[in-house]
mmCIF file of C-alpha atoms in Angstrom:
data_model
loop_
_atom_site.group_PDB
_atom_site.id
_atom_site.type_symbol
_atom_site.label_atom_id
_atom_site.label_comp_id
_atom_site.label_asym_id
_atom_site.label_seq_id
_atom_site.Cartn_x
_atom_site.Cartn_y
_atom_site.Cartn_z
ATOM 1 C CA MET D 1 14.994 120.536 -37.836
ATOM 2 C CA LYS D 2 11.827 118.786 -38.821
ATOM 3 C CA SER D 3 13.607 116.166 -40.822
ATOM 4 C CA LYS D 4 15.846 115.303 -37.912
ATOM 5 C CA ILE D 5 12.894 114.885 -35.611
ATOM 6 C CA SER D 6 11.100 112.580 -38.038
ATOM 7 C CA ASN D 7 14.188 110.422 -38.410
ATOM 8 C CA ASN D 8 14.446 110.090 -34.697
ATOM 9 C CA LYS D 9 10.843 108.966 -34.477
ATOM 10 C CA SER D 10 11.269 106.344 -37.187
ATOM 11 C CA THR D 11 14.308 104.880 -35.488
ATOM 12 C CA LYS D 12 12.375 104.668 -32.219
ATOM 13 C CA VAL D 13 9.465 102.868 -33.910
ATOM 14 C CA SER D 14 11.764 100.359 -35.596
ATOM 15 C CA LYS D 15 13.463 99.654 -32.307
ATOM 16 C CA ASN D 16 10.090 99.023 -30.681
ATOM 17 C CA PHE D 17 9.135 96.601 -33.433
ATOM 18 C CA ASP D 18 12.403 94.707 -33.092
ATOM 19 C CA SER D 19 11.998 94.280 -29.335
ATOM 20 C CA LYS D 20 8.437 92.952 -29.803
ATOM 21 C CA ASP D 21 9.576 90.443 -32.389
ATOM 22 C CA GLN D 22 12.338 89.253 -30.132
ATOM 23 C CA LEU D 23 9.886 88.914 -27.249
ATOM 24 C CA ASN D 24 7.436 86.956 -29.382
ATOM 25 C CA SER D 25 10.149 84.668 -30.654
ATOM 26 C CA SER D 26 11.378 84.094 -27.095
ATOM 27 C CA ILE D 27 7.872 83.220 -25.965
ATOM 28 C CA SER D 28 7.409 80.771 -28.829
ATOM 29 C CA VAL D 29 10.758 79.129 -28.007
ATOM 30 C CA LEU D 30 9.750 78.795 -24.351
ATOM 31 C CA GLU D 31 6.419 77.306 -25.343
ATOM 32 C CA LYS D 32 8.143 74.817 -27.583
ATOM 33 C CA LEU D 33 10.578 73.926 -24.816
ATOM 34 C CA LYS D 34 7.702 73.469 -22.402
ATOM 35 C CA LEU D 35 5.885 71.286 -24.921
ATOM 36 C CA LEU D 36 9.004 69.229 -25.470
ATOM 37 C CA GLU D 37 9.464 68.872 -21.725
ATOM 38 C CA GLU D 38 5.867 67.702 -21.343
ATOM 39 C CA LYS D 39 6.319 65.192 -24.134
ATOM 40 C CA ASN D 40 9.574 64.027 -22.573
ATOM 41 C CA ASN D 41 7.855 63.540 -19.193
ATOM 42 C CA HIS D 42 5.051 61.670 -20.907
ATOM 43 C CA PHE D 43 7.503 59.330 -22.634
ATOM 44 C CA LYS D 44 9.378 58.800 -19.363
ATOM 45 C CA LYS D 45 6.143 57.829 -17.611
ATOM 46 C CA ARG D 46 5.270 55.551 -20.508
ATOM 47 C CA GLU D 47 8.720 53.999 -20.296
ATOM 48 C CA LYS D 48 8.326 53.380 -16.548
ATOM 49 C CA ASN D 49 4.900 51.839 -17.083
ATOM 50 C CA LEU D 50 6.294 49.588 -19.793
ATOM 51 C CA GLU D 51 9.147 48.547 -17.505
ATOM 52 C CA LYS D 52 6.627 47.672 -14.784
ATOM 53 C CA GLU D 53 4.547 45.676 -17.255
ATOM 54 C CA ILE D 54 7.661 43.825 -18.428
ATOM 55 C CA LYS D 55 8.581 42.992 -14.821
ATOM 56 C CA LEU D 56 5.057 41.752 -14.129
ATOM 57 C CA LEU D 57 5.092 39.636 -17.277
ATOM 58 C CA LYS D 58 8.458 38.172 -16.291
ATOM 59 C CA LYS D 59 7.084 37.337 -12.832
ATOM 60 C CA GLU D 60 4.034 35.716 -14.386
ATOM 61 C CA ILE D 61 6.246 33.650 -16.684
ATOM 62 C CA GLU D 62 8.396 32.573 -13.718
ATOM 63 C CA ALA D 63 5.280 31.756 -11.701
ATOM 64 C CA LEU D 64 3.900 29.673 -14.569
ATOM 65 C CA LYS D 65 7.194 27.780 -14.769
ATOM 66 C CA LYS D 66 7.047 27.111 -11.020
ATOM 67 C CA TRP D 67 3.427 25.986 -11.228
ATOM 68 C CA LYS D 68 4.344 23.729 -14.124
ATOM 69 C CA ALA D 69 7.118 22.187 -12.006
ATOM 70 C CA LEU D 70 4.673 21.659 -9.116
ATOM 71 C CA VAL D 71 2.122 20.057 -11.439
ATOM 72 C CA GLU D 72 4.805 17.711 -12.814
ATOM 73 C CA ILE D 73 5.701 16.653 -9.248
ATOM 74 C CA PHE D 74 2.045 16.107 -8.318
ATOM 75 C CA ASP D 75 1.326 14.082 -11.482
ATOM 76 C CA SER D 76 4.418 11.901 -11.068
ATOM 77 C CA ASN D 77 4.329 8.256 -9.935
ATOM 78 C CA GLN D 78 6.138 8.995 -6.660
ATOM 79 C CA PRO D 79 4.532 8.105 -3.302
ATOM 80 C CA ARG D 80 1.998 10.710 -2.149
ATOM 81 C CA GLN D 81 3.944 11.560 1.002
ATOM 82 C CA GLU D 82 7.127 12.176 -1.001
ATOM 83 C CA LYS D 83 5.278 14.364 -3.545
ATOM 84 C CA ILE D 84 3.730 16.503 -0.805
ATOM 85 C CA LYS D 85 7.113 16.929 0.885
ATOM 86 C CA LYS D 86 8.739 18.098 -2.381
ATOM 87 C CA ILE D 87 5.922 20.565 -3.077
ATOM 88 C CA TYR D 88 6.194 21.885 0.477
ATOM 89 C CA ASN D 89 9.969 22.424 0.171
ATOM 90 C CA LYS D 90 9.599 24.248 -3.157
ATOM 91 C CA VAL D 91 6.870 26.544 -1.807
ATOM 92 C CA LYS D 92 8.822 27.201 1.380
ATOM 93 C CA ALA D 93 11.932 28.195 -0.588
ATOM 94 C CA ASP D 94 10.003 30.614 -2.830
ATOM 95 C CA LYS D 95 8.676 33.855 -1.304
ATOM 96 C CA ASN D 96 6.407 34.486 -4.278
ATOM 97 C CA LEU D 97 4.389 31.308 -3.751
ATOM 98 C CA ARG D 98 1.798 31.032 -1.005
ATOM 99 C CA LEU D 99 1.172 27.661 0.570
ATOM 100 C CA THR D 100 -2.585 28.203 0.963
ATOM 101 C CA GLN D 101 -2.874 29.055 -2.735
ATOM 102 C CA VAL D 102 -0.936 25.930 -3.711
ATOM 103 C CA LEU D 103 -3.003 23.689 -1.433
ATOM 104 C CA LYS D 104 -6.239 24.887 -3.028
ATOM 105 C CA GLU D 105 -5.003 23.374 -6.268
ATOM 106 C CA PHE D 106 -3.302 20.199 -5.073
ATOM 107 C CA SER D 107 -4.423 18.919 -1.670
ATOM 108 C CA PRO D 108 -6.700 19.739 1.298
ATOM 109 C CA ILE D 109 -4.798 21.528 4.078
ATOM 110 C CA SER D 110 -5.677 18.894 6.701
ATOM 111 C CA THR D 111 -4.409 16.042 4.491
ATOM 112 C CA PHE D 112 -1.257 17.973 3.585
ATOM 113 C CA TYR D 113 -0.235 18.665 7.177
ATOM 114 C CA TYR D 114 -1.197 15.132 8.200
ATOM 115 C CA GLU D 115 1.238 13.725 5.633
ATOM 116 C CA LEU D 116 4.007 16.087 6.801
ATOM 117 C CA LYS D 117 3.382 15.209 10.443
ATOM 118 C CA LYS D 118 3.362 11.530 9.584
ATOM 119 C CA GLU D 119 6.749 11.841 7.880
ATOM 120 C CA ASP D 120 8.201 13.786 10.828
ATOM 121 C CA PHE D 121 6.908 11.075 13.166
ATOM 122 C CA ASP D 122 8.642 8.405 11.101
ATOM 123 C CA LYS D 123 11.927 10.343 11.063
ATOM 124 C CA LYS D 124 11.914 11.047 14.787
ATOM 125 C CA ASN D 125 11.145 7.427 15.555
ATOM 126 C CA GLU D 126 13.521 5.932 13.007
ATOM 127 C CA GLU D 127 16.114 5.019 15.644
ATOM 128 C CA ILE D 128 13.465 3.727 18.055
ATOM 129 C CA ILE D 129 11.893 1.631 15.293
ATOM 130 C CA SER D 130 15.257 0.099 14.364
ATOM 131 C CA GLN D 131 15.891 -0.725 18.032
ATOM 132 C CA VAL D 132 12.439 -2.321 18.422
ATOM 133 C CA LYS D 133 13.083 -4.514 15.377
ATOM 134 C CA LEU D 134 16.595 -5.346 16.590
ATOM 135 C CA ILE D 135 15.421 -6.407 20.073
ATOM 136 C CA PHE D 136 12.552 -8.370 18.526
ATOM 137 C CA GLU D 137 14.869 -10.237 16.116
ATOM 138 C CA GLU D 138 17.639 -10.778 18.682
ATOM 139 C CA ASN D 139 15.168 -12.595 20.903
ATOM 140 C CA LYS D 140 13.680 -14.638 18.028
ATOM 141 C CA ALA D 141 10.218 -13.046 18.242
ATOM 142 C CA ARG D 142 9.760 -14.215 21.828
ATOM 143 C CA TYR D 143 9.604 -10.708 23.355
ATOM 144 C CA GLY D 144 6.287 -8.914 23.686
ATOM 145 C CA LYS D 145 5.700 -5.210 24.348
ATOM 146 C CA ARG D 146 6.522 -5.360 28.084
ATOM 147 C CA ARG D 147 9.812 -7.205 27.688
ATOM 148 C CA ILE D 148 10.838 -4.973 24.752
ATOM 149 C CA LYS D 149 10.094 -1.879 26.869
ATOM 150 C CA ALA D 150 12.175 -3.304 29.735
ATOM 151 C CA GLU D 151 15.055 -4.005 27.325
ATOM 152 C CA PHE D 152 14.761 -0.430 25.982
ATOM 153 C CA ASN D 153 15.147 0.935 29.495
ATOM 154 C CA ASN D 154 18.194 -1.284 30.031
ATOM 155 C CA ARG D 155 19.756 0.209 26.875
ATOM 156 C CA GLY D 156 19.218 3.779 28.074
ATOM 157 C CA TYR D 157 16.113 4.682 26.050
ATOM 158 C CA LYS D 158 12.950 6.179 27.470
ATOM 159 C CA ILE D 159 9.802 4.869 25.877
ATOM 160 C CA GLY D 160 6.248 4.184 26.969
ATOM 161 C CA LEU D 161 4.471 0.855 26.800
ATOM 162 C CA LYS D 162 1.731 2.236 24.520
ATOM 163 C CA LYS D 163 4.293 3.532 22.046
ATOM 164 C CA VAL D 164 6.022 0.142 21.901
ATOM 165 C CA ARG D 165 2.628 -1.466 21.273
ATOM 166 C CA ARG D 166 1.795 1.001 18.458
ATOM 167 C CA LEU D 167 5.147 0.442 16.749
ATOM 168 C CA MET D 168 4.854 -3.330 17.018
ATOM 169 C CA GLU D 169 1.358 -3.204 15.514
ATOM 170 C CA LYS D 170 2.502 -0.858 12.746
ATOM 171 C CA PHE D 171 5.360 -3.142 11.666
ATOM 172 C CA ASN D 172 3.447 -6.372 12.347
ATOM 173 C CA LEU D 173 5.848 -7.595 15.042
ATOM 174 C CA LYS D 174 3.855 -10.339 16.731
ATOM 175 C CA ALA D 175 5.485 -12.221 19.580
ATOM 176 C CA ILE D 176 5.279 -16.003 19.566
ATOM 177 C CA CYS D 177 3.223 -17.120 22.556
ATOM 178 C CA PRO D 178 4.310 -20.589 23.745
ATOM 179 C CA ARG D 179 1.393 -22.915 24.293
ATOM 180 C CA ARG D 180 1.019 -24.437 27.698
ATOM 181 C CA LYS D 181 2.020 -28.057 27.844
ATOM 182 C CA TYR D 182 -0.770 -30.459 28.577
ATOM 183 C CA LYS D 183 -0.754 -32.057 32.009
ATOM 184 C CA SER D 184 -3.071 -34.927 32.675
ATOM 185 C CA TYR D 185 -2.753 -34.323 36.401
ATOM 186 C CA LYS D 186 -5.402 -31.792 37.441
ATOM 187 C CA GLY D 187 -4.857 -31.990 41.177
ATOM 188 C CA THR D 188 -6.954 -33.915 43.653
ATOM 189 C CA VAL D 189 -9.977 -35.124 41.680
ATOM 190 C CA GLY D 190 -12.123 -37.940 43.099
ATOM 191 C CA LYS D 191 -10.599 -40.830 45.052
ATOM 192 C CA ILE D 192 -6.830 -41.293 44.837
ATOM 193 C CA ALA D 193 -5.693 -44.922 44.776
ATOM 194 C CA ASP D 194 -2.822 -46.122 46.932
ATOM 195 C CA ASN D 195 0.624 -46.033 45.356
ATOM 196 C CA ILE D 196 1.210 -49.788 45.416
ATOM 197 C CA LEU D 197 4.171 -49.728 43.010
ATOM 198 C CA ASN D 198 6.095 -47.137 45.032
ATOM 199 C CA ARG D 199 8.349 -46.493 41.979
ATOM 200 C CA ASN D 200 9.069 -50.170 41.478
ATOM 201 C CA PHE D 201 8.476 -50.341 37.720
ATOM 202 C CA VAL D 202 10.131 -53.724 37.141
ATOM 203 C CA ALA D 203 7.762 -56.545 36.050
ATOM 204 C CA ASN D 204 8.708 -60.239 35.943
ATOM 205 C CA LYS D 205 6.012 -61.369 33.499
ATOM 206 C CA PRO D 206 3.423 -59.918 31.062
ATOM 207 C CA ASN D 207 0.199 -58.440 32.393
ATOM 208 C CA GLN D 208 1.699 -57.995 35.828
ATOM 209 C CA LYS D 209 2.034 -54.204 35.743
ATOM 210 C CA TRP D 210 0.370 -51.786 33.334
ATOM 211 C CA THR D 211 0.781 -48.018 33.186
ATOM 212 C CA THR D 212 -1.017 -45.216 31.354
ATOM 213 C CA ASN D 213 -0.832 -41.471 30.744
ATOM 214 C CA VAL D 214 -2.205 -38.870 28.322
ATOM 215 C CA THR D 215 0.095 -37.059 25.862
ATOM 216 C CA GLU D 216 -0.862 -33.903 23.972
ATOM 217 C CA PHE D 217 0.133 -33.297 20.324
ATOM 218 C CA SER D 218 -0.154 -29.966 18.480
ATOM 219 C CA GLY D 219 -0.321 -29.579 14.722
ATOM 220 C CA PRO D 220 -1.937 -27.558 11.927
ATOM 221 C CA PHE D 221 -5.137 -29.522 12.561
ATOM 222 C CA GLY D 222 -5.198 -28.403 16.212
ATOM 223 C CA LYS D 223 -4.621 -30.431 19.375
ATOM 224 C CA ALA D 224 -4.913 -34.193 19.817
ATOM 225 C CA TYR D 225 -4.596 -36.390 22.900
ATOM 226 C CA LEU D 226 -3.101 -39.888 22.894
ATOM 227 C CA SER D 227 -3.903 -42.216 25.785
ATOM 228 C CA PRO D 228 -2.028 -45.585 25.646
ATOM 229 C CA ILE D 229 -1.678 -48.525 28.079
ATOM 230 C CA LEU D 230 1.850 -49.980 28.276
ATOM 231 C CA ASP D 231 2.938 -53.279 29.759
ATOM 232 C CA MET D 232 5.914 -52.612 32.075
ATOM 233 C CA PHE D 233 7.314 -56.055 31.335
ATOM 234 C CA ASN D 234 8.253 -55.414 27.684
ATOM 235 C CA GLY D 235 6.828 -51.947 26.823
ATOM 236 C CA GLU D 236 4.110 -53.464 24.651
ATOM 237 C CA VAL D 237 1.169 -51.188 23.806
ATOM 238 C CA ILE D 238 -1.836 -53.073 25.140
ATOM 239 C CA ALA D 239 -4.435 -50.568 23.898
ATOM 240 C CA TRP D 240 -4.683 -46.903 22.977
ATOM 241 C CA ASP D 241 -7.142 -44.162 22.049
ATOM 242 C CA LEU D 242 -6.662 -40.896 20.141
ATOM 243 C CA SER D 243 -9.096 -38.039 20.716
ATOM 244 C CA ILE D 244 -9.378 -34.282 20.158
ATOM 245 C CA SER D 245 -10.313 -33.847 23.823
ATOM 246 C CA ALA D 246 -8.958 -35.523 26.953
ATOM 247 C CA ASN D 247 -11.936 -36.740 28.976
ATOM 248 C CA ASN D 248 -13.397 -39.761 30.764
ATOM 249 C CA GLN D 249 -14.961 -41.090 27.566
ATOM 250 C CA GLN D 250 -11.521 -41.480 26.010
ATOM 251 C CA ILE D 251 -10.265 -43.421 29.084
ATOM 252 C CA ARG D 252 -13.293 -45.741 29.014
ATOM 253 C CA LYS D 253 -12.715 -46.583 25.338
ATOM 254 C CA MET D 254 -9.057 -47.344 26.005
ATOM 255 C CA LEU D 255 -9.883 -49.620 28.983
ATOM 256 C CA GLN D 256 -12.615 -51.453 27.054
ATOM 257 C CA ARG D 257 -10.138 -52.243 24.257
ATOM 258 C CA ALA D 258 -7.531 -53.476 26.748
ATOM 259 C CA PHE D 259 -9.952 -55.668 28.731
ATOM 260 C CA SER D 260 -11.485 -57.125 25.547
ATOM 261 C CA LYS D 261 -8.051 -58.457 24.513
ATOM 262 C CA HIS D 262 -7.146 -59.920 27.921
ATOM 263 C CA LYS D 263 -9.854 -61.767 29.799
ATOM 264 C CA ASN D 264 -7.779 -63.109 32.708
ATOM 265 C CA LEU D 265 -6.026 -60.217 34.457
ATOM 266 C CA GLU D 266 -5.931 -61.540 37.997
ATOM 267 C CA GLY D 267 -3.201 -59.858 40.093
ATOM 268 C CA LEU D 268 -2.722 -56.991 37.562
ATOM 269 C CA ILE D 269 -1.505 -53.685 38.980
ATOM 270 C CA PHE D 270 -2.730 -50.722 36.872
ATOM 271 C CA HIS D 271 -0.688 -47.553 37.554
ATOM 272 C CA SER D 272 -1.492 -43.952 36.558
ATOM 273 C CA ASP D 273 -0.698 -40.464 37.821
ATOM 274 C CA GLN D 274 -3.626 -40.904 40.193
ATOM 275 C CA GLY D 275 -2.071 -44.013 41.773
#
C-alpha cells in the first residue's frame, strides 16, 4: 500500500513540474513575440519617417530646380517687363511657390505690380492705339487730339480727350500746325489814301504806275519779309528790301532806294493795299 501511495505522489509532482515548464516557456514565447512586435512597430515608424524625409528632399530638389529656372529668367537679356511676366506666370501656376517669397529675391512688390499693370494697360489699349495711329497717318499728321477724338466717336469708339492726349504723347504723335500766312493789311491804320487806280493796272509808259506789297517767306532760318516796288508798265523791279521783320523802317529803305534811282517822278501813281 505504501509503495502505491508514493508512486502516486511522484507522478503528481512530475506533472506539476511539467505544467510549470510549459507555462514558463509560453511566457517566454509571448515576451519574445511582444519584443518582436515592438521592434516591428519601431521599424515601421522609422520607415514612415524615412519616407517623409525622402518626400521632403524631393520637394526641396524640385523647389531648387524651380528657383534655378526663375533665376535663369531673371538673369536673361529679355526686357524687364517680359521677365517679370514670365516669373509671375510660373509662380501662379505652381502652388508650392509663394509670390511674396519670390518678390523678396527678385523685385520690389510695388515695381512688380506696376510692370504687370503697365502691360495690361498696353494690351487693353492695343486696339485704341492702332486706331489712333491709323487716324493720325490717314490724315497726314494734320489731326490733333480733338479731331482724333471726334473721328473716334464717328467710328463708334468711346474715348476721352485726356486719354487721346496721353497716347499721342506716349507715341510721339505730334500734329503739324500750319503757320498763319502773312498779311500786310492790318486793318485801318493811319490815313487811307484814295483808290485812284480803281483796278486799272494798265500803264502806257514807265514810271507812270508803281505798286508794292510785302511777301513772307519761311525757311529753316526762320521768317523773312520781301518788300519790292514793281513798275506796272513792264513788271520791272524798281527797288526792294529784305528784312526779318515787316515794319516802317523796311518801307523807308525801299522808298529811299527807289527815289534815289529816279529823280523825276512827276505824275507817278504809287499803289499799295492802303490805296
